Each structure stands twice: as structure tokens, then as C-alpha cells.
Amino acid sequence: MSEMSKRYALSLLSLAKDEKAVASYKDEVVVLLALIKENGDYQQLLSTPFMSIKKRLLLCQKVVRPFRKYIQDFVYVIVKNNRANYLVDILEDFIAQANEELGIKQGLVYSTVLLDKQELNAIEKTLSKIEQREVELKNIIDHSLIGGVKVVIGDKIYDGSIKQKIKQMKSDLLKDGGN
């Protein structure tokens, strides 16, 4: 992430902290980010130089209307300052900073198929106990794992993939001299 996106995210985090509502701001930003990502052309439309700022703000208003006033104003400032092409990065940075503030660790869970919500929640719950902090995971597809899952949280790797088990068996066999 760029320094610019971090600064914008930090300003929104400062507002959230002032209101003592970091968790609820984060929840709203997660929803907003999902809306933007689901509509891939939206960010591009907000940043096109072929549309006036006024039209871009009207387009923006339709999407951000359900969110709290400070989040609406925050997005308007981004659009007015011609930074809409960084909107996803800014929102992702805000979520990361809010998680840090809330003591939540973020990580990635790699699997060969998309995990359903129940499976993801079960893995998060187990790792939250191990890490002794709440853990939030994002699912990434990695067909090279063959099966199972691999979780990366910060500098820690929890690898329960078949690929890792095969690698370990191969190493054990070589270590024992094939006996």
C-alpha cells in the first residue's frame, strides 16, 4: 500500500477513534469495500477524467448513502481530490489499521477450493485460541496444495496441506536413508 493510502486511512481511523466506534466503522468499511469490489467498474467510473467531479460525486452518493455521514464525507473527499483510483487501497488500509487498533490479527488461508463460511469460521476460531487474539482470515485458492489448508498469519505458517505432508514424508525418507 502507498503512503498516500495509509495517510487517508489513518485520518478515517482517527475519526473512528474520536467517536469511540472503531469496530462499527470497520464493519461499515468492510461492506463498502465489498460493494466496490463486486462492481468492478465503479472505482474506474469514479476516477475517470471524462466525467465531471459533480457527476462523479452524484454517482458516489448513490452508493455511500446508507453509510454514516463521516464515511460518506470521507469518500467524497477522496473523489474530489482525484484519488478514487486508490479507494480500494485506502479502504483496505483502513481495515488493516482498524484491526491493529482492535487487536485483531489478519491472515490468509490457502485452500484448493473456496471454503464456506462455517469452515472459515471454524479455522478462525481455532487459530484465535492458538494466537490468543481474534483472527480474521481471507481465503485464497491455491491448487498446488493438492488438499488441506495452509494458513499464514504474520510470520507464522500453519501448514496442514497434503503438499506439505508429502514434502515432510520425502524429507523423512531421505533422512532415514530410505530405510
Short mmCIF file of N, CA, C and O in Angstrom, two decimals, residues 34-170:
data_model
loop_
_atom_site.label_atom_id
_atom_site.label_comp_id
_atom_site.label_asym_id
_atom_site.label_seq_id
_atom_site.Cartn_x
_atom_site.Cartn_y
_atom_site.Cartn_z
N ALA A 34 -16.67 -4.32 -0.08
CA ALA A 34 -17.28 -5.44 -0.80
C ALA A 34 -18.15 -4.93 -1.95
O ALA A 34 -18.12 -5.47 -3.06
N LEU A 35 -18.92 -3.87 -1.69
CA LEU A 35 -19.77 -3.29 -2.75
C LEU A 35 -18.93 -2.79 -3.92
O LEU A 35 -19.26 -3.02 -5.08
N ILE A 36 -17.84 -2.13 -3.60
CA ILE A 36 -16.97 -1.59 -4.65
C ILE A 36 -16.32 -2.72 -5.45
O ILE A 36 -16.26 -2.68 -6.67
N LYS A 37 -15.86 -3.74 -4.73
CA LYS A 37 -15.21 -4.86 -5.42
C LYS A 37 -16.18 -5.67 -6.27
O LYS A 37 -15.81 -6.18 -7.31
N GLU A 38 -17.43 -5.79 -5.81
CA GLU A 38 -18.44 -6.52 -6.58
C GLU A 38 -18.78 -5.79 -7.88
O GLU A 38 -19.16 -6.41 -8.86
N ASN A 39 -18.66 -4.48 -7.86
CA ASN A 39 -18.95 -3.66 -9.04
C ASN A 39 -17.64 -3.09 -9.55
O ASN A 39 -17.33 -1.92 -9.32
N GLY A 40 -16.88 -3.91 -10.23
CA GLY A 40 -15.53 -3.58 -10.67
C GLY A 40 -15.39 -2.26 -11.40
O GLY A 40 -14.36 -1.60 -11.30
N ASP A 41 -16.39 -1.87 -12.16
CA ASP A 41 -16.29 -0.62 -12.93
C ASP A 41 -16.52 0.62 -12.08
O ASP A 41 -16.22 1.73 -12.51
N TYR A 42 -17.05 0.44 -10.89
CA TYR A 42 -17.41 1.59 -10.06
C TYR A 42 -16.21 2.48 -9.74
O TYR A 42 -16.26 3.69 -9.93
N GLN A 43 -15.12 1.87 -9.28
CA GLN A 43 -13.94 2.65 -8.94
C GLN A 43 -13.38 3.36 -10.18
O GLN A 43 -12.97 4.50 -10.11
N GLN A 44 -13.43 2.67 -11.31
CA GLN A 44 -12.94 3.25 -12.55
C GLN A 44 -13.81 4.46 -12.96
O GLN A 44 -13.29 5.48 -13.40
N LEU A 45 -15.13 4.33 -12.79
CA LEU A 45 -16.03 5.45 -13.11
C LEU A 45 -15.75 6.66 -12.22
O LEU A 45 -15.77 7.80 -12.68
N LEU A 46 -15.51 6.39 -10.94
CA LEU A 46 -15.25 7.50 -10.00
C LEU A 46 -13.94 8.22 -10.29
O LEU A 46 -13.76 9.36 -9.88
N SER A 47 -13.04 7.56 -10.99
CA SER A 47 -11.74 8.17 -11.23
C SER A 47 -11.54 8.62 -12.68
O SER A 47 -10.49 9.14 -13.02
N THR A 48 -12.56 8.44 -13.53
CA THR A 48 -12.39 8.83 -14.93
C THR A 48 -12.33 10.35 -15.09
O THR A 48 -13.14 11.07 -14.52
N PRO A 49 -11.38 10.83 -15.85
CA PRO A 49 -11.29 12.28 -16.09
C PRO A 49 -12.34 12.76 -17.11
O PRO A 49 -12.51 13.96 -17.29
N PHE A 50 -13.05 11.82 -17.74
CA PHE A 50 -14.04 12.17 -18.76
C PHE A 50 -15.40 12.50 -18.15
O PHE A 50 -16.33 12.82 -18.88
N MET A 51 -15.50 12.42 -16.83
CA MET A 51 -16.74 12.75 -16.15
C MET A 51 -16.43 13.87 -15.15
O MET A 51 -15.42 13.82 -14.47
N SER A 52 -17.31 14.84 -15.08
CA SER A 52 -17.07 15.96 -14.16
C SER A 52 -17.09 15.46 -12.70
O SER A 52 -17.71 14.44 -12.40
N ILE A 53 -16.42 16.20 -11.85
CA ILE A 53 -16.40 15.87 -10.42
C ILE A 53 -17.83 15.84 -9.88
O ILE A 53 -18.18 14.96 -9.10
N LYS A 54 -18.65 16.78 -10.34
CA LYS A 54 -20.03 16.84 -9.87
C LYS A 54 -20.78 15.54 -10.20
O LYS A 54 -21.47 14.99 -9.34
N LYS A 55 -20.62 15.03 -11.41
CA LYS A 55 -21.28 13.77 -11.81
C LYS A 55 -20.71 12.59 -11.03
O LYS A 55 -21.44 11.68 -10.64
N ARG A 56 -19.39 12.62 -10.81
CA ARG A 56 -18.77 11.53 -10.04
C ARG A 56 -19.29 11.52 -8.60
O ARG A 56 -19.53 10.47 -8.02
N LEU A 57 -19.47 12.72 -8.03
CA LEU A 57 -19.99 12.81 -6.66
C LEU A 57 -21.44 12.33 -6.59
O LEU A 57 -21.83 11.69 -5.61
N LEU A 58 -22.23 12.61 -7.61
CA LEU A 58 -23.61 12.12 -7.65
C LEU A 58 -23.63 10.60 -7.75
O LEU A 58 -24.43 9.94 -7.08
N LEU A 59 -22.76 10.04 -8.55
CA LEU A 59 -22.64 8.59 -8.67
C LEU A 59 -22.19 7.99 -7.33
O LEU A 59 -22.72 6.99 -6.87
N CYS A 60 -21.26 8.65 -6.72
CA CYS A 60 -20.74 8.22 -5.42
C CYS A 60 -21.83 8.25 -4.36
O CYS A 60 -21.96 7.32 -3.55
N GLN A 61 -22.64 9.28 -4.38
CA GLN A 61 -23.69 9.47 -3.39
C GLN A 61 -24.66 8.29 -3.38
O GLN A 61 -25.12 7.87 -2.31
N LYS A 62 -24.95 7.73 -4.53
CA LYS A 62 -25.90 6.62 -4.61
C LYS A 62 -25.40 5.38 -3.88
O LYS A 62 -26.18 4.63 -3.34
N VAL A 63 -24.09 5.20 -3.86
CA VAL A 63 -23.52 4.01 -3.22
C VAL A 63 -23.28 4.23 -1.72
O VAL A 63 -23.52 3.33 -0.91
N VAL A 64 -22.82 5.42 -1.35
CA VAL A 64 -22.44 5.64 0.06
C VAL A 64 -23.58 6.14 0.94
O VAL A 64 -23.41 6.27 2.16
N ARG A 65 -24.74 6.38 0.37
CA ARG A 65 -25.89 6.90 1.12
C ARG A 65 -26.22 6.09 2.38
O ARG A 65 -26.50 6.68 3.43
N PRO A 66 -26.16 4.74 2.37
CA PRO A 66 -26.53 4.00 3.58
C PRO A 66 -25.51 4.08 4.72
O PRO A 66 -25.81 3.66 5.83
N PHE A 67 -24.34 4.62 4.45
CA PHE A 67 -23.29 4.63 5.47
C PHE A 67 -23.32 5.91 6.28
O PHE A 67 -23.90 6.92 5.88
N ARG A 68 -22.67 5.87 7.44
CA ARG A 68 -22.64 7.03 8.33
C ARG A 68 -22.04 8.24 7.63
O ARG A 68 -21.26 8.10 6.70
N LYS A 69 -22.39 9.40 8.11
CA LYS A 69 -22.03 10.68 7.49
C LYS A 69 -20.53 10.82 7.30
O LYS A 69 -20.07 11.26 6.24
N TYR A 70 -19.73 10.48 8.30
CA TYR A 70 -18.28 10.65 8.18
C TYR A 70 -17.69 9.77 7.08
O TYR A 70 -16.76 10.16 6.39
N ILE A 71 -18.23 8.58 6.90
CA ILE A 71 -17.74 7.70 5.83
C ILE A 71 -18.15 8.28 4.47
O ILE A 71 -17.35 8.30 3.53
N GLN A 72 -19.37 8.79 4.37
CA GLN A 72 -19.80 9.44 3.13
C GLN A 72 -18.86 10.60 2.79
O GLN A 72 -18.35 10.69 1.67
N ASP A 73 -18.65 11.48 3.77
CA ASP A 73 -17.80 12.65 3.55
C ASP A 73 -16.37 12.24 3.20
O ASP A 73 -15.72 12.86 2.36
N PHE A 74 -15.90 11.19 3.83
CA PHE A 74 -14.56 10.69 3.58
C PHE A 74 -14.42 10.26 2.11
O PHE A 74 -13.46 10.63 1.43
N VAL A 75 -15.39 9.51 1.61
CA VAL A 75 -15.35 9.06 0.22
C VAL A 75 -15.47 10.26 -0.73
O VAL A 75 -14.78 10.33 -1.75
N TYR A 76 -16.32 11.23 -0.38
CA TYR A 76 -16.44 12.43 -1.21
C TYR A 76 -15.11 13.16 -1.32
O TYR A 76 -14.74 13.63 -2.40
N VAL A 77 -14.39 13.28 -0.22
CA VAL A 77 -13.09 13.95 -0.23
C VAL A 77 -12.12 13.21 -1.15
O VAL A 77 -11.38 13.83 -1.93
N ILE A 78 -12.14 11.91 -1.09
CA ILE A 78 -11.27 11.10 -1.95
C ILE A 78 -11.59 11.36 -3.42
O ILE A 78 -10.70 11.56 -4.24
N VAL A 79 -12.88 11.38 -3.76
CA VAL A 79 -13.30 11.62 -5.14
C VAL A 79 -12.95 13.05 -5.56
O VAL A 79 -12.40 13.27 -6.65
N LYS A 80 -13.24 14.03 -4.69
CA LYS A 80 -12.94 15.43 -5.01
C LYS A 80 -11.45 15.66 -5.25
O LYS A 80 -11.06 16.50 -6.06
N ASN A 81 -10.62 14.93 -4.52
CA ASN A 81 -9.16 15.09 -4.64
C ASN A 81 -8.56 14.20 -5.73
O ASN A 81 -7.35 14.00 -5.79
N ASN A 82 -9.44 13.65 -6.59
CA ASN A 82 -9.00 12.79 -7.69
C ASN A 82 -8.13 11.62 -7.22
O ASN A 82 -7.12 11.28 -7.83
N ARG A 83 -8.55 11.01 -6.13
CA ARG A 83 -7.84 9.85 -5.58
C ARG A 83 -8.72 8.58 -5.62
O ARG A 83 -8.40 7.60 -4.98
N ALA A 84 -9.80 8.63 -6.36
CA ALA A 84 -10.74 7.49 -6.39
C ALA A 84 -10.09 6.22 -6.89
O ALA A 84 -10.49 5.13 -6.51
N ASN A 85 -9.05 6.35 -7.72
CA ASN A 85 -8.37 5.14 -8.20
C ASN A 85 -7.63 4.43 -7.06
O ASN A 85 -7.21 3.29 -7.22
N TYR A 86 -7.49 5.08 -5.92
CA TYR A 86 -6.86 4.48 -4.74
C TYR A 86 -7.87 4.06 -3.68
O TYR A 86 -7.50 3.63 -2.60
N LEU A 87 -9.16 4.20 -3.99
CA LEU A 87 -10.20 3.98 -2.98
C LEU A 87 -10.13 2.59 -2.36
O LEU A 87 -10.19 2.44 -1.14
N VAL A 88 -9.98 1.55 -3.17
CA VAL A 88 -9.90 0.18 -2.63
C VAL A 88 -8.68 0.06 -1.71
O VAL A 88 -8.78 -0.48 -0.60
N ASP A 89 -7.54 0.57 -2.14
CA ASP A 89 -6.33 0.51 -1.31
C ASP A 89 -6.52 1.25 0.01
O ASP A 89 -6.12 0.76 1.07
N ILE A 90 -7.16 2.41 -0.05
CA ILE A 90 -7.39 3.21 1.16
C ILE A 90 -8.30 2.44 2.13
O ILE A 90 -8.02 2.36 3.32
N LEU A 91 -9.38 1.88 1.61
CA LEU A 91 -10.31 1.14 2.46
C LEU A 91 -9.65 -0.11 3.05
O LEU A 91 -9.86 -0.44 4.23
N GLU A 92 -8.86 -0.82 2.24
CA GLU A 92 -8.14 -1.99 2.76
C GLU A 92 -7.13 -1.58 3.83
O GLU A 92 -6.97 -2.28 4.84
N ASP A 93 -6.46 -0.45 3.61
CA ASP A 93 -5.53 0.06 4.63
C ASP A 93 -6.27 0.41 5.92
O ASP A 93 -5.77 0.14 7.01
N PHE A 94 -7.44 1.04 5.77
CA PHE A 94 -8.22 1.38 6.96
C PHE A 94 -8.57 0.12 7.75
O PHE A 94 -8.44 0.08 8.97
N ILE A 95 -9.02 -0.91 7.05
CA ILE A 95 -9.39 -2.17 7.72
C ILE A 95 -8.19 -2.75 8.47
O ILE A 95 -8.31 -3.18 9.62
N ALA A 96 -7.03 -2.74 7.83
CA ALA A 96 -5.82 -3.27 8.47
C ALA A 96 -5.47 -2.45 9.71
O ALA A 96 -5.14 -3.01 10.77
N GLN A 97 -5.55 -1.12 9.61
CA GLN A 97 -5.24 -0.27 10.76
C GLN A 97 -6.28 -0.41 11.86
O GLN A 97 -5.94 -0.42 13.05
N ALA A 98 -7.54 -0.55 11.49
CA ALA A 98 -8.61 -0.76 12.48
C ALA A 98 -8.40 -2.09 13.20
O ALA A 98 -8.56 -2.18 14.43
N ASN A 99 -8.05 -3.12 12.45
CA ASN A 99 -7.78 -4.43 13.07
C ASN A 99 -6.63 -4.33 14.06
O ASN A 99 -6.69 -4.92 15.14
N GLU A 100 -5.60 -3.61 13.70
CA GLU A 100 -4.46 -3.41 14.61
C GLU A 100 -4.93 -2.71 15.88
O GLU A 100 -4.59 -3.12 16.99
N GLU A 101 -5.73 -1.69 15.71
CA GLU A 101 -6.28 -0.94 16.86
C GLU A 101 -7.15 -1.83 17.74
O GLU A 101 -7.14 -1.71 18.96
N LEU A 102 -7.89 -2.73 17.11
CA LEU A 102 -8.81 -3.62 17.84
C LEU A 102 -8.13 -4.89 18.35
O LEU A 102 -8.77 -5.71 19.00
N GLY A 103 -6.85 -5.07 18.01
CA GLY A 103 -6.13 -6.25 18.46
C GLY A 103 -6.48 -7.50 17.66
O GLY A 103 -6.36 -8.62 18.16
N ILE A 104 -6.89 -7.32 16.43
CA ILE A 104 -7.26 -8.44 15.57
C ILE A 104 -6.12 -8.73 14.61
O ILE A 104 -5.59 -7.81 13.97
N LYS A 105 -5.73 -10.00 14.53
CA LYS A 105 -4.70 -10.40 13.57
C LYS A 105 -5.36 -10.80 12.26
O LYS A 105 -6.36 -11.50 12.27
N GLN A 106 -4.75 -10.37 11.16
CA GLN A 106 -5.24 -10.75 9.84
C GLN A 106 -4.32 -11.81 9.27
O GLN A 106 -3.12 -11.81 9.53
N GLY A 107 -4.90 -12.69 8.49
CA GLY A 107 -4.10 -13.72 7.84
C GLY A 107 -4.76 -14.23 6.59
O GLY A 107 -5.86 -13.80 6.21
N LEU A 108 -4.06 -15.14 5.94
CA LEU A 108 -4.55 -15.75 4.71
C LEU A 108 -4.67 -17.24 4.93
O LEU A 108 -3.79 -17.85 5.54
N VAL A 109 -5.75 -17.82 4.43
CA VAL A 109 -5.90 -19.27 4.46
C VAL A 109 -5.96 -19.73 3.01
O VAL A 109 -6.79 -19.28 2.23
N TYR A 110 -4.99 -20.57 2.66
CA TYR A 110 -4.90 -21.10 1.30
C TYR A 110 -5.57 -22.46 1.26
O TYR A 110 -5.35 -23.29 2.15
N SER A 111 -6.37 -22.70 0.23
CA SER A 111 -7.04 -23.98 0.07
C SER A 111 -7.23 -24.24 -1.42
O SER A 111 -7.12 -23.32 -2.24
N THR A 112 -7.51 -25.49 -1.76
CA THR A 112 -7.70 -25.84 -3.17
C THR A 112 -9.08 -25.47 -3.68
O THR A 112 -9.28 -25.33 -4.88
N VAL A 113 -10.03 -25.32 -2.77
CA VAL A 113 -11.39 -24.88 -3.10
C VAL A 113 -11.78 -23.76 -2.15
O VAL A 113 -11.24 -23.65 -1.05
N LEU A 114 -12.74 -22.96 -2.55
CA LEU A 114 -13.22 -21.88 -1.70
C LEU A 114 -13.89 -22.47 -0.47
O LEU A 114 -14.76 -23.33 -0.58
N LEU A 115 -13.46 -22.05 0.71
CA LEU A 115 -14.04 -22.54 1.95
C LEU A 115 -15.38 -21.87 2.18
O LEU A 115 -15.55 -20.68 1.89
N ASP A 116 -16.35 -22.61 2.73
CA ASP A 116 -17.62 -21.97 3.06
C ASP A 116 -17.47 -21.22 4.39
O ASP A 116 -16.46 -21.35 5.09
N LYS A 117 -18.44 -20.42 4.71
CA LYS A 117 -18.38 -19.55 5.90
C LYS A 117 -18.15 -20.35 7.18
O LYS A 117 -17.37 -19.93 8.03
N GLN A 118 -18.81 -21.50 7.31
CA GLN A 118 -18.66 -22.33 8.51
C GLN A 118 -17.23 -22.85 8.66
O GLN A 118 -16.67 -22.82 9.75
N GLU A 119 -16.65 -23.33 7.57
CA GLU A 119 -15.28 -23.84 7.61
C GLU A 119 -14.31 -22.73 7.97
O GLU A 119 -13.41 -22.92 8.81
N LEU A 120 -14.48 -21.57 7.34
CA LEU A 120 -13.61 -20.43 7.60
C LEU A 120 -13.72 -19.99 9.06
O LEU A 120 -12.71 -19.74 9.72
N ASN A 121 -14.95 -19.92 9.57
CA ASN A 121 -15.17 -19.54 10.97
C ASN A 121 -14.53 -20.53 11.94
O ASN A 121 -13.96 -20.13 12.96
N ALA A 122 -14.60 -21.82 11.62
CA ALA A 122 -14.01 -22.85 12.48
C ALA A 122 -12.49 -22.69 12.52
O ALA A 122 -11.87 -22.79 13.60
N ILE A 123 -11.88 -22.43 11.38
CA ILE A 123 -10.42 -22.23 11.33
C ILE A 123 -10.05 -20.96 12.09
O ILE A 123 -9.09 -20.95 12.87
N GLU A 124 -10.81 -19.88 11.90
CA GLU A 124 -10.55 -18.63 12.62
C GLU A 124 -10.65 -18.84 14.13
O GLU A 124 -9.81 -18.34 14.89
N LYS A 125 -11.67 -19.57 14.56
CA LYS A 125 -11.88 -19.81 15.99
C LYS A 125 -10.71 -20.61 16.58
O LYS A 125 -10.20 -20.26 17.65
N THR A 126 -10.28 -21.65 15.89
CA THR A 126 -9.17 -22.46 16.36
C THR A 126 -7.88 -21.64 16.45
O THR A 126 -7.17 -21.69 17.45
N LEU A 127 -7.61 -20.87 15.40
CA LEU A 127 -6.38 -20.08 15.40
C LEU A 127 -6.45 -18.91 16.39
O LEU A 127 -5.42 -18.49 16.91
N SER A 128 -7.63 -18.41 16.66
CA SER A 128 -7.78 -17.36 17.67
C SER A 128 -7.36 -17.88 19.04
O SER A 128 -6.72 -17.17 19.82
N LYS A 129 -7.69 -19.13 19.33
CA LYS A 129 -7.26 -19.75 20.59
C LYS A 129 -5.74 -19.90 20.62
O LYS A 129 -5.11 -19.59 21.63
N ILE A 130 -5.17 -20.36 19.53
CA ILE A 130 -3.71 -20.55 19.46
C ILE A 130 -2.98 -19.21 19.57
O ILE A 130 -2.01 -19.08 20.31
N GLU A 131 -3.45 -18.23 18.83
CA GLU A 131 -2.80 -16.91 18.79
C GLU A 131 -3.15 -16.04 20.01
O GLU A 131 -2.54 -15.02 20.23
N GLN A 132 -4.17 -16.43 20.75
CA GLN A 132 -4.66 -15.69 21.91
C GLN A 132 -5.07 -14.26 21.54
O GLN A 132 -4.92 -13.33 22.32
N ARG A 133 -5.56 -14.11 20.34
CA ARG A 133 -6.12 -12.87 19.80
C ARG A 133 -7.13 -13.26 18.74
O ARG A 133 -7.01 -14.32 18.14
N GLU A 134 -8.09 -12.40 18.51
CA GLU A 134 -9.04 -12.67 17.44
C GLU A 134 -8.30 -12.70 16.10
O GLU A 134 -7.40 -11.90 15.85
N VAL A 135 -8.64 -13.65 15.26
CA VAL A 135 -8.02 -13.82 13.96
C VAL A 135 -9.08 -13.71 12.87
O VAL A 135 -10.15 -14.30 12.99
N GLU A 136 -8.78 -12.94 11.83
CA GLU A 136 -9.64 -12.84 10.65
C GLU A 136 -8.84 -13.33 9.46
O GLU A 136 -7.71 -12.88 9.24
N LEU A 137 -9.42 -14.24 8.70
CA LEU A 137 -8.72 -14.84 7.57
C LEU A 137 -9.40 -14.53 6.25
O LEU A 137 -10.63 -14.46 6.17
N LYS A 138 -8.60 -14.39 5.23
CA LYS A 138 -9.09 -14.23 3.86
C LYS A 138 -8.70 -15.50 3.12
O LYS A 138 -7.57 -15.96 3.19
N ASN A 139 -9.65 -16.08 2.40
CA ASN A 139 -9.44 -17.34 1.69
C ASN A 139 -8.85 -17.09 0.31
O ASN A 139 -9.38 -16.30 -0.46
N ILE A 140 -7.74 -17.77 0.02
CA ILE A 140 -7.08 -17.70 -1.27
C ILE A 140 -7.03 -19.12 -1.86
O ILE A 140 -6.66 -20.05 -1.15
N ILE A 141 -7.35 -19.24 -3.12
CA ILE A 141 -7.30 -20.55 -3.79
C ILE A 141 -5.87 -20.82 -4.25
O ILE A 141 -5.23 -19.98 -4.87
N ASP A 142 -5.37 -22.02 -3.91
CA ASP A 142 -4.03 -22.46 -4.32
C ASP A 142 -4.11 -23.94 -4.66
O ASP A 142 -4.08 -24.80 -3.78
N HIS A 143 -4.22 -24.24 -5.95
CA HIS A 143 -4.39 -25.63 -6.40
C HIS A 143 -3.14 -26.47 -6.17
O HIS A 143 -3.23 -27.69 -6.14
N SER A 144 -1.98 -25.84 -5.97
CA SER A 144 -0.75 -26.60 -5.77
C SER A 144 -0.73 -27.33 -4.43
O SER A 144 0.10 -28.21 -4.21
N LEU A 145 -1.64 -26.99 -3.52
CA LEU A 145 -1.66 -27.63 -2.20
C LEU A 145 -2.17 -29.07 -2.26
O LEU A 145 -2.00 -29.82 -1.31
N ILE A 146 -2.80 -29.46 -3.32
CA ILE A 146 -3.41 -30.77 -3.56
C ILE A 146 -4.65 -30.97 -2.68
O ILE A 146 -5.69 -31.41 -3.15
N GLY A 147 -4.59 -30.63 -1.43
CA GLY A 147 -5.70 -30.74 -0.49
C GLY A 147 -5.29 -30.13 0.84
O GLY A 147 -4.15 -29.72 1.03
N GLY A 148 -6.23 -30.03 1.77
CA GLY A 148 -5.93 -29.43 3.07
C GLY A 148 -5.86 -27.91 2.99
O GLY A 148 -6.28 -27.31 1.99
N VAL A 149 -5.32 -27.29 4.03
CA VAL A 149 -5.20 -25.83 4.07
C VAL A 149 -3.83 -25.43 4.61
O VAL A 149 -3.19 -26.18 5.34
N LYS A 150 -3.45 -24.21 4.25
CA LYS A 150 -2.24 -23.58 4.79
C LYS A 150 -2.65 -22.19 5.23
O LYS A 150 -3.31 -21.46 4.48
N VAL A 151 -2.29 -21.82 6.46
CA VAL A 151 -2.66 -20.51 6.99
C VAL A 151 -1.40 -19.71 7.28
O VAL A 151 -0.44 -20.23 7.87
N VAL A 152 -1.41 -18.45 6.86
CA VAL A 152 -0.28 -17.56 7.12
C VAL A 152 -0.82 -16.36 7.90
O VAL A 152 -1.71 -15.65 7.44
N ILE A 153 -0.27 -16.18 9.12
CA ILE A 153 -0.63 -15.04 9.96
C ILE A 153 0.68 -14.37 10.36
O ILE A 153 1.46 -14.93 11.15
N GLY A 154 0.92 -13.20 9.80
CA GLY A 154 2.18 -12.52 10.07
C GLY A 154 3.34 -13.38 9.59
O GLY A 154 3.38 -13.80 8.44
N ASP A 155 4.25 -13.70 10.50
CA ASP A 155 5.40 -14.53 10.13
C ASP A 155 5.21 -15.99 10.50
O ASP A 155 6.14 -16.79 10.40
N LYS A 156 4.00 -16.38 10.92
CA LYS A 156 3.71 -17.76 11.29
C LYS A 156 2.96 -18.47 10.17
O LYS A 156 2.08 -17.90 9.55
N ILE A 157 3.35 -19.73 9.95
CA ILE A 157 2.69 -20.55 8.93
C ILE A 157 2.18 -21.83 9.58
O ILE A 157 2.95 -22.53 10.25
N TYR A 158 0.91 -22.09 9.42
CA TYR A 158 0.29 -23.33 9.88
C TYR A 158 -0.07 -24.11 8.62
O TYR A 158 -0.99 -23.74 7.90
N ASP A 159 0.70 -25.16 8.34
CA ASP A 159 0.53 -25.86 7.07
C ASP A 159 0.01 -27.27 7.27
O ASP A 159 0.72 -28.15 7.74
N GLY A 160 -1.25 -27.47 6.94
CA GLY A 160 -1.87 -28.79 7.02
C GLY A 160 -2.24 -29.29 5.64
O GLY A 160 -3.16 -30.10 5.49
N SER A 161 -1.48 -28.85 4.62
CA SER A 161 -1.79 -29.24 3.25
C SER A 161 -1.18 -30.60 2.93
O SER A 161 -0.20 -31.03 3.55
N ILE A 162 -1.76 -31.26 1.96
CA ILE A 162 -1.22 -32.55 1.51
C ILE A 162 0.15 -32.33 0.89
O ILE A 162 1.06 -33.14 1.08
N LYS A 163 0.34 -31.23 0.19
CA LYS A 163 1.63 -30.90 -0.40
C LYS A 163 2.71 -30.89 0.68
O LYS A 163 3.79 -31.45 0.50
N GLN A 164 2.44 -30.26 1.82
CA GLN A 164 3.40 -30.20 2.92
C GLN A 164 3.64 -31.58 3.51
O GLN A 164 4.77 -31.93 3.85
N LYS A 165 2.58 -32.37 3.63
CA LYS A 165 2.73 -33.72 4.19
C LYS A 165 3.59 -34.60 3.29
O LYS A 165 4.43 -35.37 3.77
N ILE A 166 3.42 -34.48 1.97
CA ILE A 166 4.25 -35.23 1.03
C ILE A 166 5.70 -34.77 1.14
O ILE A 166 6.63 -35.59 1.16
N LYS A 167 5.89 -33.47 1.23
CA LYS A 167 7.23 -32.91 1.37
C LYS A 167 7.91 -33.42 2.65
O LYS A 167 9.08 -33.79 2.64
N GLN A 168 7.14 -33.48 3.75
CA GLN A 168 7.67 -33.96 5.02
C GLN A 168 8.01 -35.45 4.94
O GLN A 168 9.05 -35.88 5.44
N MET A 169 7.13 -36.24 4.30
CA MET A 169 7.40 -37.68 4.15
C MET A 169 8.66 -37.90 3.32
O MET A 169 9.50 -38.75 3.66
N LYS A 170 8.82 -37.14 2.25
CA LYS A 170 10.00 -37.25 1.40
C LYS A 170 11.26 -36.92 2.20
O LYS A 170 12.26 -37.63 2.13
#
